[in-house]
mmCIF file of C-alpha atoms and ligand atoms in Angstrom:
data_model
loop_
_atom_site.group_PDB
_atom_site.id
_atom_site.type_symbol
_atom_site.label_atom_id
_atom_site.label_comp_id
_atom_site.label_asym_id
_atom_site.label_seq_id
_atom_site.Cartn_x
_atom_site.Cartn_y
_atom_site.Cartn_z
ATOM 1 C CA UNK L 511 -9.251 5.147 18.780
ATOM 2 C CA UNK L 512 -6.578 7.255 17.276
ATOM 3 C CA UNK L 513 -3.191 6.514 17.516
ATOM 4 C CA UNK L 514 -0.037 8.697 17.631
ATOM 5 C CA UNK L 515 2.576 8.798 14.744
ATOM 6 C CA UNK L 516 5.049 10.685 17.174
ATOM 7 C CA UNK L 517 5.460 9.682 20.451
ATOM 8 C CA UNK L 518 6.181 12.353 22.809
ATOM 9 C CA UNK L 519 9.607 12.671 23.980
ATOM 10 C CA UNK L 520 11.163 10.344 26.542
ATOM 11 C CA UNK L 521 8.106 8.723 26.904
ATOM 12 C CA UNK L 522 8.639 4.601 26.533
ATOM 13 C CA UNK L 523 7.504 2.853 23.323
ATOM 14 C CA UNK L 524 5.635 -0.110 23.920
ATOM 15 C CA UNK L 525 5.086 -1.409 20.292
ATOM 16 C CA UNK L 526 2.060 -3.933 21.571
ATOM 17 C CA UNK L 527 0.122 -0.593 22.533
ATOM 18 C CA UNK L 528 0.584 0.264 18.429
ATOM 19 C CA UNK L 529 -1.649 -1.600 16.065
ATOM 20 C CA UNK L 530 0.134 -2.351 12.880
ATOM 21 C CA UNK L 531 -3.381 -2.824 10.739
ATOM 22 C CA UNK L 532 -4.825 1.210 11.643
ATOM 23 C CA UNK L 533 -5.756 2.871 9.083
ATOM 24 C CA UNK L 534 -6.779 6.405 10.327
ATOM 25 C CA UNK L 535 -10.330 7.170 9.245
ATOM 26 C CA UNK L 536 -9.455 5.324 5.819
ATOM 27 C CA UNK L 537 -11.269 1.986 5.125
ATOM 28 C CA UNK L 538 -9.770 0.872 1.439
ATOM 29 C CA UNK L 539 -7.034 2.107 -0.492
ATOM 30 C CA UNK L 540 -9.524 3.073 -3.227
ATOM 31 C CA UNK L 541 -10.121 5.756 -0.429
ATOM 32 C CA UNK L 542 -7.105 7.604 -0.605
ATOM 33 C CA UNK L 543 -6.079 6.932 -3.975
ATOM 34 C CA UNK L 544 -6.551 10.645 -4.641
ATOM 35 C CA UNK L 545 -4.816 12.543 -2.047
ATOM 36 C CA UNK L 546 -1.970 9.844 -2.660
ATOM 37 C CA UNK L 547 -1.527 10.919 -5.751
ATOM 38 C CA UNK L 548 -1.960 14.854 -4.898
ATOM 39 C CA UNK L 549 0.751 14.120 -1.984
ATOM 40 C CA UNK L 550 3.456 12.914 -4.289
ATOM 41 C CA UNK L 551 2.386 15.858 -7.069
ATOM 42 C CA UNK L 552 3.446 18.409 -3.887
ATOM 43 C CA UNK L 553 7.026 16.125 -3.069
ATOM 44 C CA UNK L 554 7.255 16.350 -6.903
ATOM 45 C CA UNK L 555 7.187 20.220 -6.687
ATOM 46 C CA UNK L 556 9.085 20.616 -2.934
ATOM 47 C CA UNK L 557 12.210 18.729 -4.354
ATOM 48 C CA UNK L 558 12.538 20.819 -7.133
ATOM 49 C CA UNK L 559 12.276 24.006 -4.772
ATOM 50 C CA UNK L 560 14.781 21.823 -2.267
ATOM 51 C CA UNK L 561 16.832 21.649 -5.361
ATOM 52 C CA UNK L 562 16.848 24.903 -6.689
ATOM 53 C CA UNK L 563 16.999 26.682 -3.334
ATOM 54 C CA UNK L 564 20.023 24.714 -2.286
ATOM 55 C CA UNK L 565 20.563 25.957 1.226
ATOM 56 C CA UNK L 566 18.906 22.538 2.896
ATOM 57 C CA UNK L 567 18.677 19.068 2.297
ATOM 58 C CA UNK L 568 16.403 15.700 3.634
ATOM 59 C CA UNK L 569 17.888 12.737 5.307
ATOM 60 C CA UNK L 570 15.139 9.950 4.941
ATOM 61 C CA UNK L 571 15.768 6.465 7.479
ATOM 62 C CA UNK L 572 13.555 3.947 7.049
ATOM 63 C CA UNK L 573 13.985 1.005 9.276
ATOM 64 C CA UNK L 574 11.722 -2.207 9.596
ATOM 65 C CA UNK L 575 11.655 -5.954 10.131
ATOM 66 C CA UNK L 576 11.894 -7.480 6.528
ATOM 67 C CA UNK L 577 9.775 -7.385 3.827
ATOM 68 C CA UNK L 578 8.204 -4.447 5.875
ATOM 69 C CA UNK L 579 7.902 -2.723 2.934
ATOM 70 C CA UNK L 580 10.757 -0.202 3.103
ATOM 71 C CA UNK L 581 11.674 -1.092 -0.744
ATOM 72 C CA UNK L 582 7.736 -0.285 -1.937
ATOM 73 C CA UNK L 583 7.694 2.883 0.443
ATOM 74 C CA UNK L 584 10.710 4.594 -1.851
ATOM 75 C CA UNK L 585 9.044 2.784 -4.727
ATOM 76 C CA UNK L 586 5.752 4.040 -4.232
ATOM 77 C CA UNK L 587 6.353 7.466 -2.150
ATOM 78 C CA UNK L 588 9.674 8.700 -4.545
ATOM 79 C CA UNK L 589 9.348 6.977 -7.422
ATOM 80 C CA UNK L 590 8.410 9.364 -9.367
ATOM 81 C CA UNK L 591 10.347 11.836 -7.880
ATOM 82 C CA UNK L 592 13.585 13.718 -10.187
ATOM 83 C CA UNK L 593 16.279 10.736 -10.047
ATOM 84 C CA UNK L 594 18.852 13.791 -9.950
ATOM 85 C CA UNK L 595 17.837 15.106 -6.606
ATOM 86 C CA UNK L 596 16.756 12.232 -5.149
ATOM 87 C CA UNK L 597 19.531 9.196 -3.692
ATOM 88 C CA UNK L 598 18.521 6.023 -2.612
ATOM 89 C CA UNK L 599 21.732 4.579 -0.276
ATOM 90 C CA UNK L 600 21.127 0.771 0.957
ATOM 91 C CA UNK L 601 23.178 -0.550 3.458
ATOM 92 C CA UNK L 602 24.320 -4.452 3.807
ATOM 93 C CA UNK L 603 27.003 -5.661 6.932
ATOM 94 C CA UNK L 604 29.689 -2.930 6.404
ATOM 95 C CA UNK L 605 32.555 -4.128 4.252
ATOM 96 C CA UNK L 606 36.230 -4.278 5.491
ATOM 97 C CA UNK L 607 37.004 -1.051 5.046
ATOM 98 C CA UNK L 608 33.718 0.453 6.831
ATOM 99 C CA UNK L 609 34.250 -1.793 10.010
ATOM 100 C CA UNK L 610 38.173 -0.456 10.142
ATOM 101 C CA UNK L 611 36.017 3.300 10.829
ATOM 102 C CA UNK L 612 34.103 4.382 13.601
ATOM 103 C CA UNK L 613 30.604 2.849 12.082
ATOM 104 C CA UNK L 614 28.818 6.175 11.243
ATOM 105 C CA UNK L 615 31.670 7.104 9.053
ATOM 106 C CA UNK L 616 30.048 5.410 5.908
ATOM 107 C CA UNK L 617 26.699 6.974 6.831
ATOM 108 C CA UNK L 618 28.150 10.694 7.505
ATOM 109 C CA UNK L 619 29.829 10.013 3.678
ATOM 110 C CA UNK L 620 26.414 9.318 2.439
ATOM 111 C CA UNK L 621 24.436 12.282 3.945
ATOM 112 C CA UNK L 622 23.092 14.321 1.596
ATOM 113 C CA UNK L 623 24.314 17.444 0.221
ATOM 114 C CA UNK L 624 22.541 20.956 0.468
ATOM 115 C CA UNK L 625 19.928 20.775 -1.983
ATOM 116 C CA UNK L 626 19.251 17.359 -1.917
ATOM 117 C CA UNK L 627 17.092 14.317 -0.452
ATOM 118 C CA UNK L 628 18.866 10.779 0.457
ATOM 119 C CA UNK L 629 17.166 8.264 1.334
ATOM 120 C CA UNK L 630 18.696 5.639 3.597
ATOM 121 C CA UNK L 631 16.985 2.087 3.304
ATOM 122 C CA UNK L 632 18.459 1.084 6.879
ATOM 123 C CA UNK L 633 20.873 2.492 8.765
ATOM 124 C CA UNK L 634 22.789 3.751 11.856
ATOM 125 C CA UNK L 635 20.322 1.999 13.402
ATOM 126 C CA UNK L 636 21.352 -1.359 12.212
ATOM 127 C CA UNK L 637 24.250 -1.081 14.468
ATOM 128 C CA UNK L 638 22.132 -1.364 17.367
ATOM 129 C CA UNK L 639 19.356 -3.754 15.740
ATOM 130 C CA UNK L 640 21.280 -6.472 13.794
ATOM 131 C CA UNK L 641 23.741 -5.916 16.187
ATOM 132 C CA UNK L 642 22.177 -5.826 19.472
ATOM 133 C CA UNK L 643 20.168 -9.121 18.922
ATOM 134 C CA UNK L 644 23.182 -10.607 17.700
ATOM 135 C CA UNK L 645 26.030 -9.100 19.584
ATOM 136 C CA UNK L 646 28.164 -8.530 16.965
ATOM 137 C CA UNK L 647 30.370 -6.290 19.112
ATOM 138 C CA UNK L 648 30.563 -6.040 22.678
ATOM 139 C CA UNK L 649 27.868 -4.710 24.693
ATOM 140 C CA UNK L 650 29.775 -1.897 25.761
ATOM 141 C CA UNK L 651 30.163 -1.026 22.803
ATOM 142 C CA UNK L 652 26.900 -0.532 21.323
ATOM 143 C CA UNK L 653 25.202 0.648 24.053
ATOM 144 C CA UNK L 654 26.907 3.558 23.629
ATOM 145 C CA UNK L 655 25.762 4.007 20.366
ATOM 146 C CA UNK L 656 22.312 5.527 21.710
ATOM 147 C CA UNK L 657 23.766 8.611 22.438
ATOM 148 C CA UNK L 658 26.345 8.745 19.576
ATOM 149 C CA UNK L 659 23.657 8.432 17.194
ATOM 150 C CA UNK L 660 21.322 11.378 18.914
ATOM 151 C CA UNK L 661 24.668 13.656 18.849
ATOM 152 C CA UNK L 662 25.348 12.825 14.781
ATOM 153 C CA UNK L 663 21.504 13.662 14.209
ATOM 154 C CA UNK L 664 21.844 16.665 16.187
ATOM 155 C CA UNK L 665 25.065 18.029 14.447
ATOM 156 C CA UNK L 666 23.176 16.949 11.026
ATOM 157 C CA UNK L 667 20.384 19.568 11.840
ATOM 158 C CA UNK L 668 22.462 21.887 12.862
ATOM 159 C CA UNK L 669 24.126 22.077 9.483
ATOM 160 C CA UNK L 670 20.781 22.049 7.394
ATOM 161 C CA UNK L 671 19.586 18.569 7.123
ATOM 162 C CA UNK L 672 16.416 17.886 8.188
ATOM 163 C CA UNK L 673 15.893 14.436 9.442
ATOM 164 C CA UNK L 674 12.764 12.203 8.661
ATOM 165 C CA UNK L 675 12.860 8.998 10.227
ATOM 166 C CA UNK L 676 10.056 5.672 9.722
ATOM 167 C CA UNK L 677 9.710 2.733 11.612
ATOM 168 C CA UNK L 678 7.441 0.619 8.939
ATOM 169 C CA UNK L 679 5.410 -1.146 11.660
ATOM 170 C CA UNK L 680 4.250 -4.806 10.351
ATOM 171 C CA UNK L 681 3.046 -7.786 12.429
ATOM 172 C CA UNK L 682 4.435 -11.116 12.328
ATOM 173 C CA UNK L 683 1.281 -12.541 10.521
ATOM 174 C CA UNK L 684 1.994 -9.762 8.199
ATOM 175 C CA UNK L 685 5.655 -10.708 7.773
ATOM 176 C CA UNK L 686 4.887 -14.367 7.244
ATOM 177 C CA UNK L 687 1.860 -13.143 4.450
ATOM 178 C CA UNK L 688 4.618 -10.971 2.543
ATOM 179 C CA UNK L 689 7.305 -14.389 2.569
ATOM 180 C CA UNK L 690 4.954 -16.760 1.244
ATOM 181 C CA UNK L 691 3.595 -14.199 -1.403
ATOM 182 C CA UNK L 692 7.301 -13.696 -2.303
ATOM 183 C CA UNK L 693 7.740 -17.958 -2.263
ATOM 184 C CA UNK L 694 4.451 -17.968 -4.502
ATOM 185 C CA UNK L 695 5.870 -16.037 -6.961
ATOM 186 C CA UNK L 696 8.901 -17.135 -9.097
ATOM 187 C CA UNK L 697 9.725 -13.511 -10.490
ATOM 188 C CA UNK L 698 9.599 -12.622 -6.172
ATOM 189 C CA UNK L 699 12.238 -15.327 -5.336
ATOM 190 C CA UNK L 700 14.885 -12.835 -5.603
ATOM 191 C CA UNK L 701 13.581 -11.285 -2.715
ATOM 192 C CA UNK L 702 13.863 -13.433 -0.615
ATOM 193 C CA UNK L 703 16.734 -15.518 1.524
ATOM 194 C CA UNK L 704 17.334 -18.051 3.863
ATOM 195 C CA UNK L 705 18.216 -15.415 6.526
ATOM 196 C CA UNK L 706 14.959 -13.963 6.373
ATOM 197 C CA UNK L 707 13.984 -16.867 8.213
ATOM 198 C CA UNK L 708 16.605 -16.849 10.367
ATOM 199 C CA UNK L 709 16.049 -13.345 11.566
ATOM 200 C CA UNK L 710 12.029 -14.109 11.575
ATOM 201 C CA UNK L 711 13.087 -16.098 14.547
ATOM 202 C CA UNK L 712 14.756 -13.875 16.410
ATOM 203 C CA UNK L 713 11.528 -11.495 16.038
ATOM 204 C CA UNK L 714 10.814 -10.707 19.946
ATOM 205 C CA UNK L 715 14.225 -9.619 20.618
ATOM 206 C CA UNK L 716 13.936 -7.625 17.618
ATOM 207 C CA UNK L 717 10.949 -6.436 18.782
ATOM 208 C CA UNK L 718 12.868 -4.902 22.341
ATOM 209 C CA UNK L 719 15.495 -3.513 20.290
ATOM 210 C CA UNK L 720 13.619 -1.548 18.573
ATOM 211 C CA UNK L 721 11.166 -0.435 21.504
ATOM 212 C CA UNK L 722 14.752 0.659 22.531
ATOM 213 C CA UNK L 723 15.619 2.832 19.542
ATOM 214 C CA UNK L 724 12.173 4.291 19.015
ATOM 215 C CA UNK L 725 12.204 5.216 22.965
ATOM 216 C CA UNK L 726 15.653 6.148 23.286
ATOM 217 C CA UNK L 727 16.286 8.148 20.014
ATOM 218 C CA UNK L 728 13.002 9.647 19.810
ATOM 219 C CA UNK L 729 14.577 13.550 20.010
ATOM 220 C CA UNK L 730 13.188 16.525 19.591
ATOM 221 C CA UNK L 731 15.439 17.432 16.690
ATOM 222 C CA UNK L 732 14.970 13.926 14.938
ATOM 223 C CA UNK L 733 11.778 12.613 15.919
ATOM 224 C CA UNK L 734 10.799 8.777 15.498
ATOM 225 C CA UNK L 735 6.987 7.942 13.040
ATOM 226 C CA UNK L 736 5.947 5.239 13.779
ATOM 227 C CA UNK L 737 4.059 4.136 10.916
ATOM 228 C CA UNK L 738 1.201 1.114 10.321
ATOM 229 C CA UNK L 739 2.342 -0.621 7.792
ATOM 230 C CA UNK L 740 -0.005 -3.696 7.674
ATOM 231 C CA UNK L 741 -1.566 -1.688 4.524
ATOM 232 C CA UNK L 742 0.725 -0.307 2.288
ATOM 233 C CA UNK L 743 -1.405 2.530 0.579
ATOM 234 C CA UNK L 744 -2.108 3.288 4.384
ATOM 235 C CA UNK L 745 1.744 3.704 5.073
ATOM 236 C CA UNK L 746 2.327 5.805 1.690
ATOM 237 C CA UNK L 747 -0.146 8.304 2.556
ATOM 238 C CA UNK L 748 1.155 8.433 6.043
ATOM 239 C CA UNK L 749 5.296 8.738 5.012
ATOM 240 C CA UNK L 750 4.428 10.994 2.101
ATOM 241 C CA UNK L 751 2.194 13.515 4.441
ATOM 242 C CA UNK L 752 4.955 13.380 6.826
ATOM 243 C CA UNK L 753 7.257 14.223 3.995
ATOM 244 C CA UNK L 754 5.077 16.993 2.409
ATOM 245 C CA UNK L 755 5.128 18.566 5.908
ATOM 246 C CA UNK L 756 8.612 18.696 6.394
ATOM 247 C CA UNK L 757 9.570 20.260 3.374
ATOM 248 C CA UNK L 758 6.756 22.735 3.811
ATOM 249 C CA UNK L 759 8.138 23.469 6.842
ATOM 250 C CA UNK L 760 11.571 25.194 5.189
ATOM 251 C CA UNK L 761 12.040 28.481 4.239
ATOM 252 C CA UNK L 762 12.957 28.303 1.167
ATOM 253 C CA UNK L 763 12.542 30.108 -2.014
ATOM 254 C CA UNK L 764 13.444 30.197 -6.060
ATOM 255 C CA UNK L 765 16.916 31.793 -6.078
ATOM 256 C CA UNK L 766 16.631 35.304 -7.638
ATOM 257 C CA UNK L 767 17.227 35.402 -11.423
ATOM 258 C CA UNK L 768 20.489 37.142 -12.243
ATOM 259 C CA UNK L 769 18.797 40.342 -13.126
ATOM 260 C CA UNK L 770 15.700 41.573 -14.496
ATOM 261 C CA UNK L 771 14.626 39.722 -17.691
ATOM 262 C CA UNK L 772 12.054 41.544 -18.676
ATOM 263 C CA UNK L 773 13.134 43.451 -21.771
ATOM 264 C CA UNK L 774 14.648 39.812 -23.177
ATOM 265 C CA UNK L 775 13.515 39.082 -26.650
ATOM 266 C CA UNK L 776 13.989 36.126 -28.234
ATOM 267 C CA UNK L 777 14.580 36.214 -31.578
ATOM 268 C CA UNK L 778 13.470 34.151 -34.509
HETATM 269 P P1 AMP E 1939 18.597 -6.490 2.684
HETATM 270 O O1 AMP E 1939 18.193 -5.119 3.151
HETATM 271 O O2 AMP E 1939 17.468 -7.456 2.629
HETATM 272 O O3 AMP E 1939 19.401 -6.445 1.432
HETATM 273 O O4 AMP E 1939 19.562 -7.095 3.802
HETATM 274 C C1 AMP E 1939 20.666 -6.411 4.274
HETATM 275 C C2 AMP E 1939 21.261 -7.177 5.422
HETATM 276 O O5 AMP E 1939 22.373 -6.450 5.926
HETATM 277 C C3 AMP E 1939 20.300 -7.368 6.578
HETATM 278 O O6 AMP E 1939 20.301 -8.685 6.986
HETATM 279 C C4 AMP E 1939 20.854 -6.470 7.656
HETATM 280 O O7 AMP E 1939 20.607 -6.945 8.936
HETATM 281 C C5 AMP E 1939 22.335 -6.432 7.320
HETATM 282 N N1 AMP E 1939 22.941 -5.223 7.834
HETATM 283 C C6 AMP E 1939 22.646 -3.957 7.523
HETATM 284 N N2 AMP E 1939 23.389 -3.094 8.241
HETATM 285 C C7 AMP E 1939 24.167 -3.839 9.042
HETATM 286 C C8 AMP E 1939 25.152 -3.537 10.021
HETATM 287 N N3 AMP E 1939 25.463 -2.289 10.330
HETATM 288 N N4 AMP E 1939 25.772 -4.562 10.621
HETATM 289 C C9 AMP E 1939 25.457 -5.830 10.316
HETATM 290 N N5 AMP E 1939 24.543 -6.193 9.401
HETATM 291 C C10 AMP E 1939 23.900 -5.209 8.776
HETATM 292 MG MG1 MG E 1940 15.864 -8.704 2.866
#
């Protein structure tokens, strides 16, 4: 059975009804090894259009429980990508300064620039994840963030950015697979933490709070994927196809050269 990558709007997201393992019509990443590497040849070529063209840019979230492969999505997807039109902004609890603003005032500051793509390894949506399942403000509080967040997407688009944003959808067999292969291996250790394990506790209510984003900010403007992520060459061709489309979808063009070059001769 096929299953949706976009949900239709409004509709409720039940992430038990999603199967983290499908794979499309793919068996083995040896089968899309090619139009893997084709997909990140065309990102390759779209940024440097983006970039030259300058009159739009690409806001990339990527939200997931951890080690659900968000880091080896912008490894995989944009590494190879030009480092000068491509930002990678990670965000941690906000500092001191950040929590004295209005909390999408240090995401708004990081939003890319015309011509450019930014990729946001979490998010906005932190402040109703993280802080939802551990009510680190007042319930009144962040349940208004819902809307807030649709209306700072919206005003985003409005001004040029398109918005791409992946849920990397992993089960907790999966999760608990990725820690001990991180445990297993010395140079991995650095990956991982103590609070992983916390949070891996806390996975159900996790779980509803993000059945809450993914139904609630699922907008026609900004549009939720959510993405298997059980196999990672799965989820690469999946985010960079989603990409690929997006930026196909601009009009843009080479700027015009400053006049006709034609009778230029370079000389020895
Ligand atoms: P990592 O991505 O593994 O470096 O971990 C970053 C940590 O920062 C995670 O535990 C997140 O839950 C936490 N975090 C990110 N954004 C927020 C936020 N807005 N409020 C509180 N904690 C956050
Ligand atoms: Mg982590």
């Amino acid at each position: 059975m096929s299953q949706p990558l976009i949900v239709p709007i409004g509709e409720k997201v039940k992430l038990a009804d999603f199967d983290p393992s499908y794979k499309g019509k793919y068996k083995r990443k040896r089968d899309v090894q090619g139009k893997l590497r084709k997909t990140i040849n065309k990102i390759i070529e779209l940024q440097e259009l983006l970039y030259s063209d300058s009159n739009n840019s690409l806001l990339i979230v990527l939200q997931a429980m951890d080690a659900g492969g968000k880091d080896g999505t912008i490894k995989h997807v944009m590494g190879a990508v030009n480092p000068q039109g491509c930002d990678v902004k990670n965000f941690k609890a906000p500092s001191v300064e950040e929590a004295a603003h209005d909390f999408l005032w240090r995401y708004h500051f990081a939003a890319p620039r015309k011509g450019k793509i930014v990729i946001f390894n979490r998010s906005y949506y932190e402040d109703v994840l993280v802080v939802r399942v551990h009510n680190l403000v007042q319930k009144t509080v962040w349940s208004k963030r819902y809307n807030q967040i649709n209306n700072f997407e919206k005003m985003l688009v409005e001004n040029g950015t398109t918005i791409l944003k992946f849920y990397l959808h992993i089960s907790k067999d999966e999760q608990k697979k990725r820690f001990e292969d991180r445990l297993n291996r010395t140079n991995k250790h650095w990956k991982f933490s103590d609070a992983d394990l916390r949070e891996r506790q806390y996975w159900d209510q996790y779980m509803e709070a993000f059945e809450v984003v993914l139904s609630k900010c699922n907008t026609k403007v900004a549009p939720w994927h959510i993405v298997p992520a059980n196999n990672k060459w799965y989820r690469d061709l999946v985010i960079g196809k989603a990409i690929v489309k997006a930026l196909e979808g601009l009009d843009m063009k080479y700027p015009e050269p400053e006049r006709d070059f034609s009778d230029i001769e370079i000389k020895d």
